[in-house]
Amino acid sequence: MNFNQTNRHSDFLTGAHSSTSIRMNQGLRTYLLRVYQMMGLGLLVSALTAYLGSTPNFLRLLFTVSPSGTMSYSLFGWLVIIAPFILVFMFASAVRNLNPEKAQTIFWIFSALMGFSFSSALLVFTTASIFQTFIVTAGAFGGLCLYGYTTKKDLTGLGAFMNMGLWGIIIAMIVNWFMKSPAISYAVSIIGVFVFVGLTAYDSQRIKQMYNPNDSIEVSKSKSISGALTLYLDFINLFLMLLRFLGDRK
């Protein structure tokens, strides 16, 4: 046996494997960077539309005042609040199968509508407390994403458990819509923080696992938009749950 030839063959295989690994790492970094850039831009769009939605002219469209002085949402206000939830239920699972242009358009529309629906929060909580809660949420979210990316532990079981918890929260919120119980609202907020903490870590790992170096550019972009939408929802919901504890009312 020619050991020189064997060594050269081994070096060739090692080099080929190393080259493939480098290309995959570069592709994964590009893919994840696109995910977090899209998510960040979505949050920026929501922040801008929330600010625009808090202007007096827009608030007149969102709310009506009864002769007794009671303020309630107008028909347009209800549409603004409900529209994002309808949109996310209709398109969240389909975004990955759409072409990138359509998927991105849906994402921007959804982000804008979510911002408008949050504009009332600017009337309830002080600007300083909203900013402080955002910083806390961003720090926690970043740490959870890093954990989901780096951990070797399979978080599938955690994700399934947290998704069950999410449905429980939705049902409890619907029930409390009629009961208007402060105790249920407080309990939902506490459970909600834990649920979205778990979902953020799980979704970060799942989005990383979605990457396939053999995907076409269009498929990779659609996956990154789907991932951005998922993390956007995790961030927004974690922020809202924390705001109930950390927010100072005006």
GROMACS .gro file of N, CA, C and O in nm, residues 141-198:
model
  232
  141PHE      N    1  -3.459   3.879   2.525
  141PHE     CA    2  -3.480   3.816   2.395
  141PHE      C    3  -3.347   3.777   2.331
  141PHE      O    4  -3.331   3.667   2.278
  142GLY      N    5  -3.249   3.867   2.338
  142GLY     CA    6  -3.117   3.838   2.281
  142GLY      C    7  -3.052   3.719   2.349
  142GLY      O    8  -2.993   3.633   2.282
  143GLY      N    9  -3.061   3.713   2.482
  143GLY     CA   10  -3.004   3.601   2.554
  143GLY      C   11  -3.071   3.469   2.520
  143GLY      O   12  -3.006   3.365   2.505
  144LEU      N   13  -3.203   3.472   2.506
  144LEU     CA   14  -3.279   3.351   2.474
  144LEU      C   15  -3.248   3.302   2.332
  144LEU      O   16  -3.237   3.182   2.307
  145CYS      N   17  -3.234   3.397   2.239
  145CYS     CA   18  -3.198   3.359   2.102
  145CYS      C   19  -3.060   3.297   2.097
  145CYS      O   20  -3.037   3.199   2.025
  146LEU      N   21  -2.967   3.354   2.173
  146LEU     CA   22  -2.831   3.299   2.178
  146LEU      C   23  -2.833   3.159   2.237
  146LEU      O   24  -2.763   3.069   2.187
  147TYR      N   25  -2.914   3.138   2.340
  147TYR     CA   26  -2.924   3.005   2.400
  147TYR      C   27  -2.982   2.906   2.299
  147TYR      O   28  -2.931   2.794   2.284
  148GLY      N   29  -3.090   2.946   2.231
  148GLY     CA   30  -3.151   2.857   2.133
  148GLY      C   31  -3.057   2.823   2.019
  148GLY      O   32  -3.060   2.712   1.966
  149TYR      N   33  -2.969   2.916   1.984
  149TYR     CA   34  -2.875   2.894   1.875
  149TYR      C   35  -2.760   2.803   1.916
  149TYR      O   36  -2.715   2.719   1.837
  150THR      N   37  -2.713   2.818   2.039
  150THR     CA   38  -2.590   2.748   2.079
  150THR      C   39  -2.614   2.616   2.152
  150THR      O   40  -2.525   2.530   2.153
  151THR      N   41  -2.730   2.598   2.214
  151THR     CA   42  -2.751   2.478   2.294
  151THR      C   43  -2.752   2.351   2.207
  151THR      O   44  -2.801   2.351   2.094
  152LYS      N   45  -2.697   2.245   2.263
  152LYS     CA   46  -2.699   2.114   2.196
  152LYS      C   47  -2.823   2.034   2.235
  152LYS      O   48  -2.851   1.930   2.176
  153LYS      N   49  -2.898   2.085   2.332
  153LYS     CA   50  -3.018   2.016   2.379
  153LYS      C   51  -3.132   2.035   2.280
  153LYS      O   52  -3.154   2.145   2.228
  154ASP      N   53  -3.204   1.929   2.251
  154ASP     CA   54  -3.319   1.935   2.162
  154ASP      C   55  -3.436   2.000   2.238
  154ASP      O   56  -3.481   1.946   2.341
  155LEU      N   57  -3.484   2.112   2.188
  155LEU     CA   58  -3.591   2.188   2.256
  155LEU      C   59  -3.729   2.157   2.199
  155LEU      O   60  -3.824   2.230   2.229
  156THR      N   61  -3.743   2.051   2.121
  156THR     CA   62  -3.871   2.017   2.060
  156THR      C   63  -3.979   1.993   2.166
  156THR      O   64  -4.092   2.041   2.153
  157GLY      N   65  -3.944   1.918   2.270
  157GLY     CA   66  -4.039   1.891   2.378
  157GLY      C   67  -4.083   2.019   2.447
  157GLY      O   68  -4.202   2.037   2.478
  158LEU      N   69  -3.986   2.108   2.472
  158LEU     CA   70  -4.019   2.237   2.534
  158LEU      C   71  -4.113   2.316   2.444
  158LEU      O   72  -4.210   2.375   2.493
  159GLY      N   73  -4.086   2.317   2.313
  159GLY     CA   74  -4.170   2.391   2.220
  159GLY      C   75  -4.312   2.339   2.218
  159GLY      O   76  -4.408   2.418   2.216
  160ALA      N   77  -4.329   2.206   2.220
  160ALA     CA   78  -4.464   2.147   2.221
  160ALA      C   79  -4.539   2.186   2.348
  160ALA      O   80  -4.658   2.221   2.343
  161PHE      N   81  -4.469   2.184   2.461
  161PHE     CA   82  -4.532   2.220   2.589
  161PHE      C   83  -4.571   2.368   2.590
  161PHE      O   84  -4.681   2.404   2.635
  162MET      N   85  -4.483   2.454   2.540
  162MET     CA   86  -4.511   2.597   2.538
  162MET      C   87  -4.623   2.632   2.440
  162MET      O   88  -4.700   2.724   2.463
  163ASN      N   89  -4.632   2.558   2.331
  163ASN     CA   90  -4.742   2.582   2.237
  163ASN      C   91  -4.876   2.546   2.300
  163ASN      O   92  -4.977   2.614   2.275
  164MET      N   93  -4.880   2.440   2.380
  164MET     CA   94  -5.002   2.408   2.455
  164MET      C   95  -5.036   2.520   2.552
  164MET      O   96  -5.152   2.558   2.568
  165GLY      N   97  -4.931   2.572   2.618
  165GLY     CA   98  -4.951   2.685   2.709
  165GLY      C   99  -5.003   2.807   2.638
  165GLY      O  100  -5.087   2.882   2.691
  166LEU      N  101  -4.957   2.829   2.514
  166LEU     CA  102  -5.003   2.943   2.435
  166LEU      C  103  -5.152   2.934   2.407
  166LEU      O  104  -5.225   3.033   2.421
  167TRP      N  105  -5.199   2.815   2.369
  167TRP     CA  106  -5.343   2.796   2.346
  167TRP      C  107  -5.422   2.816   2.475
  167TRP      O  108  -5.532   2.871   2.473
  168GLY      N  109  -5.364   2.775   2.586
  168GLY     CA  110  -5.430   2.799   2.714
  168GLY      C  111  -5.445   2.948   2.744
  168GLY      O  112  -5.548   2.992   2.794
  169ILE      N  113  -5.339   3.024   2.711
  169ILE     CA  114  -5.344   3.169   2.732
  169ILE      C  115  -5.451   3.233   2.644
  169ILE      O  116  -5.527   3.320   2.688
  170ILE      N  117  -5.458   3.191   2.519
  170ILE     CA  118  -5.557   3.246   2.426
  170ILE      C  119  -5.699   3.220   2.477
  170ILE      O  120  -5.785   3.310   2.478
  171ILE      N  121  -5.723   3.097   2.522
  171ILE     CA  122  -5.857   3.063   2.575
  171ILE      C  123  -5.888   3.145   2.699
  171ILE      O  124  -5.999   3.198   2.715
  172ALA      N  125  -5.788   3.158   2.790
  172ALA     CA  126  -5.809   3.235   2.913
  172ALA      C  127  -5.836   3.382   2.882
  172ALA      O  128  -5.920   3.445   2.948
  173MET      N  129  -5.769   3.437   2.781
  173MET     CA  130  -5.790   3.577   2.745
  173MET      C  131  -5.930   3.598   2.687
  173MET      O  132  -5.994   3.699   2.714
  174ILE      N  133  -5.977   3.501   2.609
  174ILE     CA  134  -6.113   3.511   2.553
  174ILE      C  135  -6.217   3.505   2.665
  174ILE      O  136  -6.313   3.584   2.667
  175VAL      N  137  -6.197   3.412   2.760
  175VAL     CA  138  -6.289   3.401   2.873
  175VAL      C  139  -6.288   3.529   2.956
  175VAL      O  140  -6.394   3.581   2.997
  176ASN      N  141  -6.168   3.582   2.979
  176ASN     CA  142  -6.157   3.702   3.062
  176ASN      C  143  -6.208   3.827   2.992
  176ASN      O  144  -6.233   3.929   3.056
  177TRP      N  145  -6.223   3.818   2.860
  177TRP     CA  146  -6.281   3.930   2.786
  177TRP      C  147  -6.422   3.959   2.837
  177TRP      O  148  -6.467   4.073   2.842
  178PHE      N  149  -6.492   3.852   2.877
  178PHE     CA  150  -6.628   3.866   2.928
  178PHE      C  151  -6.631   3.881   3.080
  178PHE      O  152  -6.712   3.955   3.135
  179MET      N  153  -6.539   3.812   3.149
  179MET     CA  154  -6.539   3.816   3.296
  179MET      C  155  -6.475   3.942   3.352
  179MET      O  156  -6.511   3.989   3.459
  180LYS      N  157  -6.374   3.992   3.278
  180LYS     CA  158  -6.300   4.113   3.320
  180LYS      C  159  -6.246   4.098   3.462
  180LYS      O  160  -6.264   4.185   3.547
  181SER      N  161  -6.178   3.986   3.487
  181SER     CA  162  -6.122   3.959   3.619
  181SER      C  163  -5.976   4.002   3.624
  181SER      O  164  -5.893   3.952   3.547
  182PRO      N  165  -5.940   4.094   3.715
  182PRO     CA  166  -5.799   4.134   3.728
  182PRO      C  167  -5.708   4.018   3.767
  182PRO      O  168  -5.592   4.012   3.725
  183ALA      N  169  -5.762   3.924   3.847
  183ALA     CA  170  -5.681   3.810   3.890
  183ALA      C  171  -5.644   3.721   3.772
  183ALA      O  172  -5.529   3.676   3.760
  184ILE      N  173  -5.741   3.695   3.684
  184ILE     CA  174  -5.714   3.613   3.565
  184ILE      C  175  -5.616   3.685   3.473
  184ILE      O  176  -5.523   3.624   3.418
  185SER      N  177  -5.635   3.816   3.458
  185SER     CA  178  -5.545   3.895   3.373
  185SER      C  179  -5.402   3.889   3.426
  185SER      O  180  -5.306   3.875   3.349
  186TYR      N  181  -5.387   3.899   3.557
  186TYR     CA  182  -5.254   3.894   3.618
  186TYR      C  183  -5.190   3.757   3.599
  186TYR      O  184  -5.072   3.745   3.565
  187ALA      N  185  -5.272   3.652   3.619
  187ALA     CA  186  -5.221   3.515   3.602
  187ALA      C  187  -5.180   3.489   3.458
  187ALA      O  188  -5.076   3.425   3.432
  188VAL      N  189  -5.259   3.539   3.363
  188VAL     CA  190  -5.227   3.522   3.221
  188VAL      C  191  -5.094   3.589   3.189
  188VAL      O  192  -5.012   3.535   3.113
  189SER      N  193  -5.070   3.705   3.247
  189SER     CA  194  -4.946   3.778   3.222
  189SER      C  195  -4.825   3.701   3.275
  189SER      O  196  -4.722   3.692   3.208
  190ILE      N  197  -4.839   3.645   3.396
  190ILE     CA  198  -4.728   3.569   3.454
  190ILE      C  199  -4.697   3.446   3.369
  190ILE      O  200  -4.582   3.420   3.332
  191ILE      N  201  -4.803   3.370   3.338
  191ILE     CA  202  -4.784   3.248   3.257
  191ILE      C  203  -4.731   3.286   3.118
  191ILE      O  204  -4.645   3.218   3.062
  192GLY      N  205  -4.783   3.397   3.065
  192GLY     CA  206  -4.742   3.442   2.932
  192GLY      C  207  -4.593   3.471   2.922
  192GLY      O  208  -4.530   3.440   2.821
  193VAL      N  209  -4.536   3.530   3.027
  193VAL     CA  210  -4.392   3.558   3.026
  193VAL      C  211  -4.314   3.428   3.012
  193VAL      O  212  -4.222   3.417   2.929
  194PHE      N  213  -4.349   3.327   3.091
  194PHE     CA  214  -4.279   3.198   3.086
  194PHE      C  215  -4.299   3.129   2.951
  194PHE      O  216  -4.206   3.069   2.895
  195VAL      N  217  -4.421   3.138   2.897
  195VAL     CA  218  -4.450   3.074   2.769
  195VAL      C  219  -4.366   3.135   2.657
  195VAL      O  220  -4.303   3.063   2.578
  196PHE      N  221  -4.360   3.267   2.651
  196PHE     CA  222  -4.286   3.330   2.541
  196PHE      C  223  -4.136   3.328   2.562
  196PHE      O  224  -4.060   3.337   2.465
  197VAL      N  225  -4.092   3.314   2.686
  197VAL     CA  226  -3.950   3.288   2.711
  197VAL      C  227  -3.912   3.153   2.650
  197VAL      O  228  -3.811   3.141   2.578
  198GLY      N  229  -3.994   3.050   2.678
  198GLY     CA  230  -3.966   2.917   2.623
  198GLY      C  231  -3.978   2.913   2.472
  198GLY      O  232  -3.895   2.852   2.404
   0.00000   0.00000   0.00000
